[in-house]
C-alpha positions as semicolon CSV with decimal commas, in nm:
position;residue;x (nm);y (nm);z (nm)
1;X;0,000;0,000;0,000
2;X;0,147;0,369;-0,112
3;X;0,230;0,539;0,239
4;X;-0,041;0,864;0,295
5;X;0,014;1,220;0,215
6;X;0,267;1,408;0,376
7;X;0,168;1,629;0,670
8;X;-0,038;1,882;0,624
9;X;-0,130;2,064;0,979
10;X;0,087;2,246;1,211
11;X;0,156;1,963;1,439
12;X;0,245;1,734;1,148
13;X;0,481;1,998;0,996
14;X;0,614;2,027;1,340
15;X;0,672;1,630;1,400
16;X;0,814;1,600;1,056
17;X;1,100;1,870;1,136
18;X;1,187;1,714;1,466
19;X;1,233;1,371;1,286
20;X;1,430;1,513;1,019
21;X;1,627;1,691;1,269
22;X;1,654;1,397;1,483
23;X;1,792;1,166;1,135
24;X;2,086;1,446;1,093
25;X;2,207;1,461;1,486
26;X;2,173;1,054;1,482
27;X;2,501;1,027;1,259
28;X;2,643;1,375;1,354
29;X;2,669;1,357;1,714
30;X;2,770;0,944;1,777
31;X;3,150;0,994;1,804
32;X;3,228;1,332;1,784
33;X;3,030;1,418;2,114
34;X;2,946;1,265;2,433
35;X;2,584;1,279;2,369
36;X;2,567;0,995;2,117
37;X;2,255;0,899;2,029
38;X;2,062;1,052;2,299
39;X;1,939;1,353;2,085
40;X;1,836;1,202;1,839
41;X;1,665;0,970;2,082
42;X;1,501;1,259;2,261
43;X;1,355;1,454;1,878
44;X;1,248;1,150;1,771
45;X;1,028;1,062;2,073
46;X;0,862;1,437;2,031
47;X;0,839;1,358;1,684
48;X;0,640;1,062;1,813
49;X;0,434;1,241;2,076
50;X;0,299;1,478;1,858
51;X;0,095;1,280;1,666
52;X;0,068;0,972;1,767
53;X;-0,242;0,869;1,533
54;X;0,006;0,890;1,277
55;X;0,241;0,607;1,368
56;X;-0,074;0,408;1,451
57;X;-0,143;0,462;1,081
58;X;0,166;0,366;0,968
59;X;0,159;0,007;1,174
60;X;-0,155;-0,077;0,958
61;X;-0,051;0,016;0,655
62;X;0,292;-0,147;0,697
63;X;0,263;-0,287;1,046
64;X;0,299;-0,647;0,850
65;X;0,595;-0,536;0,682
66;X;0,768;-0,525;1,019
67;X;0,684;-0,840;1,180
68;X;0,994;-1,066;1,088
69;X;1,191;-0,755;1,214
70;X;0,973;-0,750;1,530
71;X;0,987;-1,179;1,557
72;X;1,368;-1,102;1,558
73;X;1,425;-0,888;1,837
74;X;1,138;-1,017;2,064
75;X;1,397;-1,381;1,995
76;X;1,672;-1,198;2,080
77;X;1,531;-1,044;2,432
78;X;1,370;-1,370;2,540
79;X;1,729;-1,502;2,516
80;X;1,857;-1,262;2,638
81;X;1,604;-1,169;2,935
82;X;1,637;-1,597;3,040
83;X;1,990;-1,563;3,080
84;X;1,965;-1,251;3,301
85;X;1,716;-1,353;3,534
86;X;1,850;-1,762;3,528
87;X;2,215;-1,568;3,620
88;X;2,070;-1,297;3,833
89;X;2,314;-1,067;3,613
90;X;2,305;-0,691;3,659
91;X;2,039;-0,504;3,394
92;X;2,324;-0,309;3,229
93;X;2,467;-0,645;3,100
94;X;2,144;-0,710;2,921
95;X;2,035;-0,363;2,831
96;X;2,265;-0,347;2,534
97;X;2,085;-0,651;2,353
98;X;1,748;-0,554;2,413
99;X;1,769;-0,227;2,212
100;X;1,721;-0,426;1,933
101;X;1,363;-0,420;2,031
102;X;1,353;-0,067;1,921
103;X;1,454;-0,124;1,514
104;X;1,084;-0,168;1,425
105;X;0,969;0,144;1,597
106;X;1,206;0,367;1,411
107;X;1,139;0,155;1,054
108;X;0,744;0,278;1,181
109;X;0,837;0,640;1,253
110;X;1,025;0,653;0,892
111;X;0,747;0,543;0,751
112;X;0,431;0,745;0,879
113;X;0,620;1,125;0,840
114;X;0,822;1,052;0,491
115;X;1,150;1,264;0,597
116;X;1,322;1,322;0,353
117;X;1,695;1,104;0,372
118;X;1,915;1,366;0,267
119;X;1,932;1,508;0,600
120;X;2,078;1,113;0,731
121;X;2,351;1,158;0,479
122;X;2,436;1,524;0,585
123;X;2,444;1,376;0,905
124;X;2,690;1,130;0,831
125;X;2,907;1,357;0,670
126;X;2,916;1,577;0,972
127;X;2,948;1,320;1,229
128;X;3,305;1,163;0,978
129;X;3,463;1,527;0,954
130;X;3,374;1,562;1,333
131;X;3,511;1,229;1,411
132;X;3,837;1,290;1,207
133;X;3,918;1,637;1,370
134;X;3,883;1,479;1,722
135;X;4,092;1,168;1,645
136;X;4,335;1,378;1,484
137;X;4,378;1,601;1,812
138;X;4,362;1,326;2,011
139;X;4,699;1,204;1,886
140;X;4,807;1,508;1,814
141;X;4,821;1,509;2,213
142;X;4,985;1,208;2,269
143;X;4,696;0,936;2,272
144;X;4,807;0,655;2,134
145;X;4,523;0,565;1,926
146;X;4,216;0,760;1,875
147;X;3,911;0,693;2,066
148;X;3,654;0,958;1,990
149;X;3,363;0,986;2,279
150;X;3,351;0,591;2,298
151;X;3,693;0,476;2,539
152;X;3,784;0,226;2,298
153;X;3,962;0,255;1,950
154;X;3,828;-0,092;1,805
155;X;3,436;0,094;1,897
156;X;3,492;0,389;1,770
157;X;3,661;0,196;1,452
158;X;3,322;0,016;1,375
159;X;3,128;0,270;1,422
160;X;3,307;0,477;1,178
161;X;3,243;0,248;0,924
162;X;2,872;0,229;0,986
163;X;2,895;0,611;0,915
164;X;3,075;0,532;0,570
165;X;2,800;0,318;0,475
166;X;2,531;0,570;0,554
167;X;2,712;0,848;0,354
168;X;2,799;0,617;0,063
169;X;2,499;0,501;0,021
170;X;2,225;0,715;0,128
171;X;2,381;0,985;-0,084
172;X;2,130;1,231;-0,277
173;X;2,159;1,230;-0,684
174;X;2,496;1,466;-0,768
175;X;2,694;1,529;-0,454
176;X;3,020;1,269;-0,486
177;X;3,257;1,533;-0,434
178;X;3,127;1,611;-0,083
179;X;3,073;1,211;-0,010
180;X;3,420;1,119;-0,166
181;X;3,545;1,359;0,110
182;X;3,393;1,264;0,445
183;X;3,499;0,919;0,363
184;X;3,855;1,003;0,320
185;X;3,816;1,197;0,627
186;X;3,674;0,896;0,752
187;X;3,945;0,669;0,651
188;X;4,158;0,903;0,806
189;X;3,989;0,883;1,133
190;X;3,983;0,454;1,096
191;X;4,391;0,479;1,012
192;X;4,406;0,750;1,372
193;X;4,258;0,456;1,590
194;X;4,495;0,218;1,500
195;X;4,225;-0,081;1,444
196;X;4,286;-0,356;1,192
197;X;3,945;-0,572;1,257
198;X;3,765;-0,271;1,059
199;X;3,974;-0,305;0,698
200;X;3,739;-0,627;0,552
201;X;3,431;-0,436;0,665
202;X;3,579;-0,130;0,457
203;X;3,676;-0,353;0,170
204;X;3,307;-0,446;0,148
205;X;3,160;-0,116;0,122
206;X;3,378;0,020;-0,125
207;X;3,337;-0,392;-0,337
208;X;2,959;-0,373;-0,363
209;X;3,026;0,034;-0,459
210;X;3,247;-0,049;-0,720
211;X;2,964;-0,309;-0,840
212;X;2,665;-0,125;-0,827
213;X;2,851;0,220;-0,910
214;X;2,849;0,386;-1,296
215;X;3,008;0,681;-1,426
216;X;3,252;0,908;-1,177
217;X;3,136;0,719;-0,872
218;X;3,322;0,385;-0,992
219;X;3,624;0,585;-1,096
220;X;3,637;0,697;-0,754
221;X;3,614;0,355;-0,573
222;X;3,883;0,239;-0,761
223;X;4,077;0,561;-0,683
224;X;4,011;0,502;-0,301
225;X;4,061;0,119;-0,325
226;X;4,410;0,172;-0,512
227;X;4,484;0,447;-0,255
228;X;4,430;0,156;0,044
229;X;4,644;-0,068;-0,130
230;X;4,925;0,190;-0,147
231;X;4,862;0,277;0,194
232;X;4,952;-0,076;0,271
233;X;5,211;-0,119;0,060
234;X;5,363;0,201;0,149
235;X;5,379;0,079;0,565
236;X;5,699;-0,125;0,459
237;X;5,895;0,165;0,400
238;X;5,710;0,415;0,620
239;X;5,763;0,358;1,015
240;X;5,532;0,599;1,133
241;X;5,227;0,501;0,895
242;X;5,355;0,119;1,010
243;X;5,322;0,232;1,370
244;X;4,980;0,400;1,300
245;X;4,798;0,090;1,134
246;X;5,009;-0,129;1,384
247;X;5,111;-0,354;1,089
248;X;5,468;-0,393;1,261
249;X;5,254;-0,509;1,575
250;X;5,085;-0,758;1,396
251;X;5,369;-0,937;1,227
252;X;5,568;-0,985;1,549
253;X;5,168;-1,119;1,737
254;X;5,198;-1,362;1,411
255;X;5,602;-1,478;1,520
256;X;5,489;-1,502;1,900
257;X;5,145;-1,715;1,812
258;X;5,360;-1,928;1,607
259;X;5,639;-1,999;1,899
260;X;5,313;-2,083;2,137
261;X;5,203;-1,932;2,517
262;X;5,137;-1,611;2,383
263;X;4,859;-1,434;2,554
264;X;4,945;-1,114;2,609
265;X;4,965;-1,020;2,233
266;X;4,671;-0,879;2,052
267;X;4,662;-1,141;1,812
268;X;4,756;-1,403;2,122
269;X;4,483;-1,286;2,346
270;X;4,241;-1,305;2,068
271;X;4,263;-1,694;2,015
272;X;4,301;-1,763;2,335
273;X;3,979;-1,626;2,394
274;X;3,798;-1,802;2,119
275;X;3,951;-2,121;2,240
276;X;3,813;-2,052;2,610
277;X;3,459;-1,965;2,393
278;X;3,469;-2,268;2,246
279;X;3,554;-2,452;2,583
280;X;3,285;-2,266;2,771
281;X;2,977;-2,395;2,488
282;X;3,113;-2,717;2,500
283;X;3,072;-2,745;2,857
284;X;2,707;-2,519;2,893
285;X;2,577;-2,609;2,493
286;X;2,205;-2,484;2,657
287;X;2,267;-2,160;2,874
288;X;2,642;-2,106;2,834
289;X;2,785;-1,879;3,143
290;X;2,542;-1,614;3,176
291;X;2,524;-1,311;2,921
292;X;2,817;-1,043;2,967
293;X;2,945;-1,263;3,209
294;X;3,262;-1,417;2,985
295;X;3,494;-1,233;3,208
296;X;3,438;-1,487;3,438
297;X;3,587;-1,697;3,185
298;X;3,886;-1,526;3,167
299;X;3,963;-1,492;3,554
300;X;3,907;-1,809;3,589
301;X;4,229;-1,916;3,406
302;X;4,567;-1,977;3,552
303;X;4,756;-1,621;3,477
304;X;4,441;-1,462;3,604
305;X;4,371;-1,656;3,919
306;X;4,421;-1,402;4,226
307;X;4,658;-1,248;4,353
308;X;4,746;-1,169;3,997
309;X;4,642;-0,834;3,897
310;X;4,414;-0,740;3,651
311;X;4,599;-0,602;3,341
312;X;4,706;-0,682;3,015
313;X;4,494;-1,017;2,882
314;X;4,313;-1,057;3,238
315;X;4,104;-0,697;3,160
316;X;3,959;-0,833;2,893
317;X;3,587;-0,956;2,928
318;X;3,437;-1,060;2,604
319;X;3,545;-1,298;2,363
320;X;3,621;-1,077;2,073
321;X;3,379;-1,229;1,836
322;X;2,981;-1,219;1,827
323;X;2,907;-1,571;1,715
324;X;3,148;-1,712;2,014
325;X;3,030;-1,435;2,264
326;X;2,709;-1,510;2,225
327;X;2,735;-1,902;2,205
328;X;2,995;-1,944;2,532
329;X;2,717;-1,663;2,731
330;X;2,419;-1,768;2,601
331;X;2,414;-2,208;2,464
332;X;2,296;-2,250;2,109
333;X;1,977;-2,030;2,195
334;X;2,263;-1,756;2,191
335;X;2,397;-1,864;1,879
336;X;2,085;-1,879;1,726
337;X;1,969;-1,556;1,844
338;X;2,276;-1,367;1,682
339;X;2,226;-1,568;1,333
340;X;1,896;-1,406;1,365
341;X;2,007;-1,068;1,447
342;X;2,191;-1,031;1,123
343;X;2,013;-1,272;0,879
344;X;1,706;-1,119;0,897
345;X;1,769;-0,800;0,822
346;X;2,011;-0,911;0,574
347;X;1,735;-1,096;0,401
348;X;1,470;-0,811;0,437
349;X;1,703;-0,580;0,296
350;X;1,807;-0,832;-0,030
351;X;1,442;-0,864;-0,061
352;X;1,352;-0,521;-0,140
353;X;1,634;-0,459;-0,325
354;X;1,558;-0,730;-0,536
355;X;1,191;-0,579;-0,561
356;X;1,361;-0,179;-0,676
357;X;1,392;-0,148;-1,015
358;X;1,590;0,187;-1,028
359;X;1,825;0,357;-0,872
360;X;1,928;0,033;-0,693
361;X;2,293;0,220;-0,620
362;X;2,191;0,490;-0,406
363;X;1,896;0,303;-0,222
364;X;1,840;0,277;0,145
365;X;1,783;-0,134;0,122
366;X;2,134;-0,177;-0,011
367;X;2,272;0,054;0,257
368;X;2,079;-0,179;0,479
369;X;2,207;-0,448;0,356
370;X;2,581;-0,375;0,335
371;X;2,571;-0,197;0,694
372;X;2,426;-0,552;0,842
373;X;2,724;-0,716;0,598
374;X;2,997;-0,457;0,805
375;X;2,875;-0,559;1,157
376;X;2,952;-0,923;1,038
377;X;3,218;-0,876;0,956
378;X;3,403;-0,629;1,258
379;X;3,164;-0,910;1,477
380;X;3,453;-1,143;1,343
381;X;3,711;-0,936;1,606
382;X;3,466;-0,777;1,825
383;X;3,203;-0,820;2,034
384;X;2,948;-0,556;1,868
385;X;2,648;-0,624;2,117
386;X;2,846;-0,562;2,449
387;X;2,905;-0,195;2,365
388;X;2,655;0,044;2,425
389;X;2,700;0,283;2,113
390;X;2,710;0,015;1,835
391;X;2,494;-0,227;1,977
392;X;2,250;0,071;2,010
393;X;2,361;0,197;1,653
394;X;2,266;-0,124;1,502
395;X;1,853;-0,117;1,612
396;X;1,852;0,226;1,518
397;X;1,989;0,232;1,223
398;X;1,875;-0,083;1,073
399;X;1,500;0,087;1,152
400;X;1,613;0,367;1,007
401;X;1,710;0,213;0,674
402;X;1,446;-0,051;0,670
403;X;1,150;0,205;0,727
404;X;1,275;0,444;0,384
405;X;1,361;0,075;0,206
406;X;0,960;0,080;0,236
407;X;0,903;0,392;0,095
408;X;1,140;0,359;-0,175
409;X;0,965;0,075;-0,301
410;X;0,714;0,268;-0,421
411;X;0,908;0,623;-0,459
412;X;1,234;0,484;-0,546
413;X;1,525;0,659;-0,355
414;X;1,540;1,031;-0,267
């Protein structure tokens, strides 16, 4: 069914600002302040509150569009919700994973005031030249790797990426010049945190660009992809830019892996905590250890019994991986729960695409569906669902996308 007229009273006109508001500060505030998404949060909800006949409008006209999103997250918090009350684990540790049940709201909200999406991809562009000016002064005053607002580099890593996709792909018709340079701003910002877990999920955006991409937009993937490669290449002779991108680091994790008893290495620590994951399912395959409680995985072994202190691979308290973090918490209801979390969407989003005939390049299902591809693929080194701001990122922004893939199926993209 065609979505209804736009708004047309004062309240409506109101409600639709706030929301379009609310879309630009959701991408321009996540790193670059310590707000996050709570802004965008906060307009949105007015947005809601307004006029609340018209989201009820929306959920019949394309309420059943939503319901394998919906079946998803309500999986997803009954997991979730067992293990916290069969652990008695604190609220916090859970809070993270329900969020999820918020992605069909937002899809709703898209859907019943028609904003228009060029005010998401302004957003993004903001929040990567933000991002970049406050990882470049961060190690410009001696922090080793940039962090942004988040307290981790390998977070705010991801979430630049998720950024990337948004501006990539929810660009308006005619502005690549402006696109082409948030993302090297962006890239910038990725190289300034020092994370390596974050390069395949940046191959893939700019892989399905250079497929779907005609014209000047192709000739500039392939500018940016050669660029990358040089970049690399360029490491061996440069120290610094070897230092940066921790290249050096790697290599000599790979030497100490290979002579064995390595844990205190990056690379080290990682497989020893997927082996421990693995361990840990093996021995709970139904309820695993309790969700967010993997740390007590890691204290439990030898260099972490007490008196030792906490540092180095001992601080570490998930496992580095979502399919393992969520199996060794959670059993195979875990597992399950995270195939769901990303498959779904994944095959809403191919879906729609499929049913677009034009302007498949710039649409919001194949943003969709490459943003769920770059959470599986930093979930491969990180544990995206026990961190607040990408966890949170994730509902919103698959809502987001999934609620204009709607309208775009009968508008085609903005």
């Amino acid at each position: 069914m065609p979505p209804a007229p736009g708004p047309a009273g004062p309240r409506e006109r109101w409600a639709l600002r706030l929301l379009q508001a609310a879309l630009f500060l959701l991408p321009a505030l996540l790193l670059s302040t310590p707000w996050g998404l709570g802004p965008f949060a906060l307009l949105a909800l007015l947005a809601f509150a307004l006029k609340p006949s018209a989201f009820a409008r929306a959920w019949r006209e394309a309420g059943r569009e939503t319901r394998w999103l919906l079946a998803m997250a309500l999986l997803a918090a009954a997991v979730v919700l067992f293990s916290k009350f069969h652990f008695e684990v604190r609220w916090r540790e859970a809070d993270n994973r329900l969020r999820l049940l918020t992605a069909p709201f937002f899809a709703l909200l898209v859907y019943a005031w028609r904003p228009s999406r060029r005010w998401l991809w302004l957003g993004a562009l903001a929040g990567l030249a933000g991002a970049f000016v406050l990882a470049l002064y961060q190690v410009g005053t001696g922090t080793e790797r940039a962090l942004g607002w988040t307290a981790n580099a390998i977070v705010f890593a991801d979430a630049l990426i998720a950024l990337i996709v948004l501006a990539v792909f929810a660009r308006p018709p005619g502005e690549l010049l402006w696109t082409a340079l948030a993302c090297a701003l962006g890239v910038g910002a990725v190289v300034l945190s020092g994370s390596r877990g974050v390069w395949p999920a940046l191959a893939i955006v700019l892989l399905v660009a250079l497929v779907v991409s005609g014209g000047r937009a192709r000739k500039l993937s392939w500018a940016v992809l050669a660029a990358l490669v040089l970049m690399v290449a360029a490491s061996h002779w440069i120290a610094p830019l070897a230092q940066q991108i921790r290249l050096t680091e790697l290599v000599s994790d790979m030497d100490r892996v290979k002579r064995g008893g390595d844990h205190e290495s990056s690379l080290g620590a990682r497989m020893t905590l997927l082996e421990l994951a693995g361990e840990s399912f093996a021995e709970h395959p139904l309820t695993g250890v309790g969700v967010g409680r993997f740390e007590t995985v890691v204290m439990a072994t030898p260099q972490c019994a007490p008196p030792a202190p906490r540092i180095g691979f001992c601080k570490l308290g998930h496992s580095h991986n979502d399919a393992f973090e969520w199996a060794a918490t959670m059993g195979l209801p875990g597992l399950l729960a995270i195939l769901a979390i990303y498959l779904v969407p994944l095959a809403l989003f191919a879906r729609l695409l499929r049913a677009q005939t034009h302007g498949r390049a710039r649409s919001s299902a194949l943003g969709g569906l490459v943003l769920v591809l770059v959470y599986i693929a930093c979930g491969l080194t990180q544990s995206m669902f026990a961190h607040q701001l990408i966890a949170s990122f994730y509902a919103v922004a698959v809502g987001v996308l999934y609620g204009f893939a709607l309208l775009e199926r009968e508008t085609g993209p903005q």
